[in-house]
Each structure stands twice: as C-alpha cells, then as structure tokens.
Amino acid sequence: MSMPVSRRNFARLFALGGSAALFSDPAWASQAPAAPALAQGGPAAGDAFWTSVREQFVMPPDLAVMNAANLCPASRPALEALQRETQSVDRDPSPNNRARLYPEKENTRKALAEFLRVTPDEIIITRNTSESNNLVSNGLDLKAGDEVVVHADNHPSNLTAWREKGKRFGFSVVTIEQKNPHPGQEYYVEAFTRAITPRTRILCFTHLSSTVGDLMPAKELCRVARARGVLTLVDGAPSFGLLDVDLADMQPDFFSGSAHKWPCGARECGVLFVSKAAQSRLWPSIYSAYPGAVGFSRTFEGFGQRDEATMIAFRAALAFQQKVGRAAIEQRARDLTSQLMAGLSKLPGVRMWTSPAPELRAAIVSFLPGTLDANRLATALYEKDKIGITTRGGQDRAGLRVSPHFYNSPAEVDRLLAALRGYLRTGV
Ligand SMILES: Cc1ncc(COP(=O)(O)O)c(C=O)c1O
C-alpha cells in the first residue's frame, strides 16, 4: 500500500528542493557513477571480461535476475545518459536547452538503423513493442474480406490486437496454432504458406517466442509472404538486443522492439521498422507536433512531446552492446542457456517446454518444475536464494521461465540449478 503524502512529508520533499535535490541525493548518485572500464582482451579474455561486463550494471552482485525476456536492467552507460539528460532538462526547461536535444533524437534513429542494418528513413522511435505492434494493426487499411494470419504464440499486442480490430473493421484473423515441442522450421513455413490465400494481407509472428523461446524461421516466412504480395510484421521484443538481428537479410515489412528488454536501455522507448515498400500502406495513428526529421518519421512520428533523455539512453545502450560485441552477447546468453538446460535435464520431474535444439531456441527456457507450485517456488527462489525468474500461469506450458542474458554468469546458473534441486527434494 502506498503511503499518502502527508503535509509534513510534502514539506520535507519540498524543502529538499525538487529534482535538483533528487539528483544530488547520494542514494541516486551512487546508482550511476561513471562505469568502470571493460576488461582488456574482449570476450576472448573469458571470465575477467564478463565480470567487467557485469560491473556495467548496478544490480548488486549477489542478486541473480534471469528474466531478460520481461525486463532487463539499463546498463550504466544508458543510466548515466538518462540521468544526465533528465537532469539537464529539469534544470533548464527553456526551449533553447530543449532544442539541443532534437538532433540527439535523430542520432538515436541513426544508431537504431545501424544496429538493425537498415536506413534511418525506415525507423520510428516508439514507446515500446506494444505500441509498435499496434501502430501497424491500427494503421493498415484493412476491411471486410481481408485476412490476417497470426501465430497463436504471439504477445497480446500482436494477437488480441488483431482479433479486436478484426471485430471493429470486419477483416478476419486466421490463427496458426503453436506446437510443442518446436516441430521444426519447415513445419511453420509450410503452415503459414498453406494459410495464405488471395485475401491475405499480412503475416504476424514473433521472431523468438516469449512463451517458451521457440525460434521462428523469420527470413523464410518473410520471403514466402513477399513472393505472394503479403506484408510481414515480426515482433522482435524477445530477439532485438539478444540475437544479432539483421533486417537487411530478414527483409520484413515491420519489425518491433523495446529498449528496456534485451538491449538494456531505459524504460518507455521502443522501435518500429517500416520498410520503404510498406510505408505507403500505413496510416499514422497519431497526428501531433514534434515529428522526426527524416524519411517516414517526418509524417508518421508526430507523437507530441517526448522524453528525449530516454532516447539518448537507448543510443548509449546500443553503443554499449556494440562495444561488448553483438555476436559475443548472443553466444554468452546461448552458452548460459545450454548450461541451464543440461542441468535441468538431470533434475527429477522437470518437464521441458523449450526445444533442446540450439537452432530452434536461443536464451528463453520454460519448464514445469515437477509437482511444485510454480508461484511458491518463484517466491522462495527470490526471497531465500536471491534469484529472480518468472512464472508461466494457466494451462498452456505452465511453470517457470528463465531468460539469462550477457550480464549473468555460469555461477548464477549453477546457483539456480542447486536451489531447484533442493526444492524438488524437500518441497517449497
Ligand atoms: C513477444 C512480445 N511482444 C511484445 C511485448 C510487449 O513489450 P512491451 O511491454 O515492452 O511493450 C512483449 C513483452 O513481454 C513480448 O514478450
């Protein structure tokens, strides 16, 4: 329950002097000191390097959070940029100071384009993946008689959104059911291809499912759709910042992602890629001031006043990932996942939902922890073992979901395995 701000508390806060005091508060300041340097030698240097990567995050060393598919910590470079720019605007909210930030937004657009290997003309800076996905389902001119093909294993922002808008605008939604375990890339290519009819306008799927971590044949599905004049929306929330995503190679029409997931940026920033070919098909959902300066953003991104600090932090986060090495980040997360899956396969009663085949998964692992209650288990892991993971409720591949990232370590994975082994023996 949140405490009401009493007159006394309010007076105390006021006496502290507002945001200036907040930012000079030692507690805040100690959260984001200048980041220590990355160890020499890069990823090839092994443990010393990855320890120095972990030091670029303000999570305490004894807290093992393996929940990247939901929320990642902002890296220190991102946090430092967020703090610096937020402080600057609140200290001096004059148009003169604010105007300094507009070119910074365009620099973030350029960084996103480079990261995804496309052009700034095709990049829209949004609030998150949910918004990006909905800008597509709101913006296409679809009507009765049109069909949209969606994978059942999509997030509500790319599943419920289509179904509800289908009711409103009269188009129909065809669902491709998910199969467990992952039936292989060919299965999905065939299932989506079979579902396409002359009425199909768009295929919508998640690059790497956030439910159990199934990797979808994104490039092939985009190729099949393109050959038939059908658009593609690839939800990249669980792959952007984890896999070395190359949109020039994948060639979707739309690709969405969030800064606060695997890229380790600040919260409330995201991306929507819109291919040049698809731009004339997408109506803006919002008309307001402050559009972007190049390409599609000039007409599509007039979203009103924004938080430039968050965008600048996003760019710092991407630069940090480039510095660590994107291939190395993917490999590190995959190695931790392989270690986890090998350990889980030895635990009695564990039922694995994620495919053991490395080409069909990446760094999201879901499993049923025997007969243990998943909620109680996750609570015990957090409260007693200082391990943060998440649960999957309901009947659909229920249990626990673990998603390690490059800031986690083999020792943290071992700690989780040891804790699980103990609870499976003694109960929670
Ligand atoms: C596949 C997928 N799409 C979209 C989202 C929504 O992301 P956000 O909450 O950042 O909008 C999530 C969040 O977990 C997700 O897993």
Tab-separated table of C-alpha atoms and ligand atoms in Angstrom, residues 69-70 127-131 133 153-155 157-158 206 208-210 235 237-238 258 260-261 401, ligand 1:
chain	number	residue	atom	x	y	z
A	69	ALA	CA	12.527	-11.645	-21.776
A	70	ASN	CA	10.475	-9.452	-19.460
A	127	ARG	CA	7.384	3.868	-26.543
A	128	ASN	CA	7.651	0.075	-26.649
A	129	THR	CA	6.884	-3.054	-28.673
A	130	SER	CA	3.205	-2.936	-27.749
A	131	GLU	CA	2.894	0.491	-29.284
A	133	ASN	CA	2.732	-3.562	-32.999
A	153	ASP	CA	2.216	-17.828	-29.792
A	154	ASN	CA	2.194	-14.041	-30.134
A	155	HIS	CA	2.002	-11.493	-27.310
A	157	SER	CA	-0.157	-6.751	-28.638
A	158	ASN	CA	0.201	-8.865	-31.784
A	206	THR	CA	7.198	-13.411	-33.042
A	208	LEU	CA	11.641	-15.775	-30.795
A	209	SER	CA	8.569	-16.663	-28.763
A	210	SER	CA	8.484	-15.201	-25.284
A	235	ASP	CA	7.608	-8.970	-33.246
A	237	ALA	CA	10.740	-7.960	-28.479
A	238	PRO	CA	12.496	-11.176	-27.427
A	258	SER	CA	11.643	-2.446	-26.796
A	260	HIS	CA	14.063	-1.999	-21.855
A	261	LYS	CA	14.341	-5.645	-22.783
A	401	ARG	CA	10.536	-19.190	-17.391
B	1	LIG	C1	6.790	-11.131	-27.742
B	1	LIG	C2	6.454	-9.867	-27.037
B	1	LIG	N1	5.882	-8.869	-27.708
B	1	LIG	C3	5.566	-7.703	-27.131
B	1	LIG	C4	5.811	-7.498	-25.810
B	1	LIG	C5	5.433	-6.198	-25.197
B	1	LIG	O1	6.568	-5.499	-24.851
B	1	LIG	P1	6.382	-4.089	-24.113
B	1	LIG	O2	5.741	-4.398	-22.811
B	1	LIG	O3	7.771	-3.601	-23.986
B	1	LIG	O4	5.534	-3.260	-24.980
B	1	LIG	C6	6.401	-8.499	-25.041
B	1	LIG	C7	6.647	-8.304	-23.609
B	1	LIG	O5	6.990	-9.182	-22.865
B	1	LIG	C8	6.730	-9.719	-25.679
B	1	LIG	O6	7.290	-10.717	-24.998
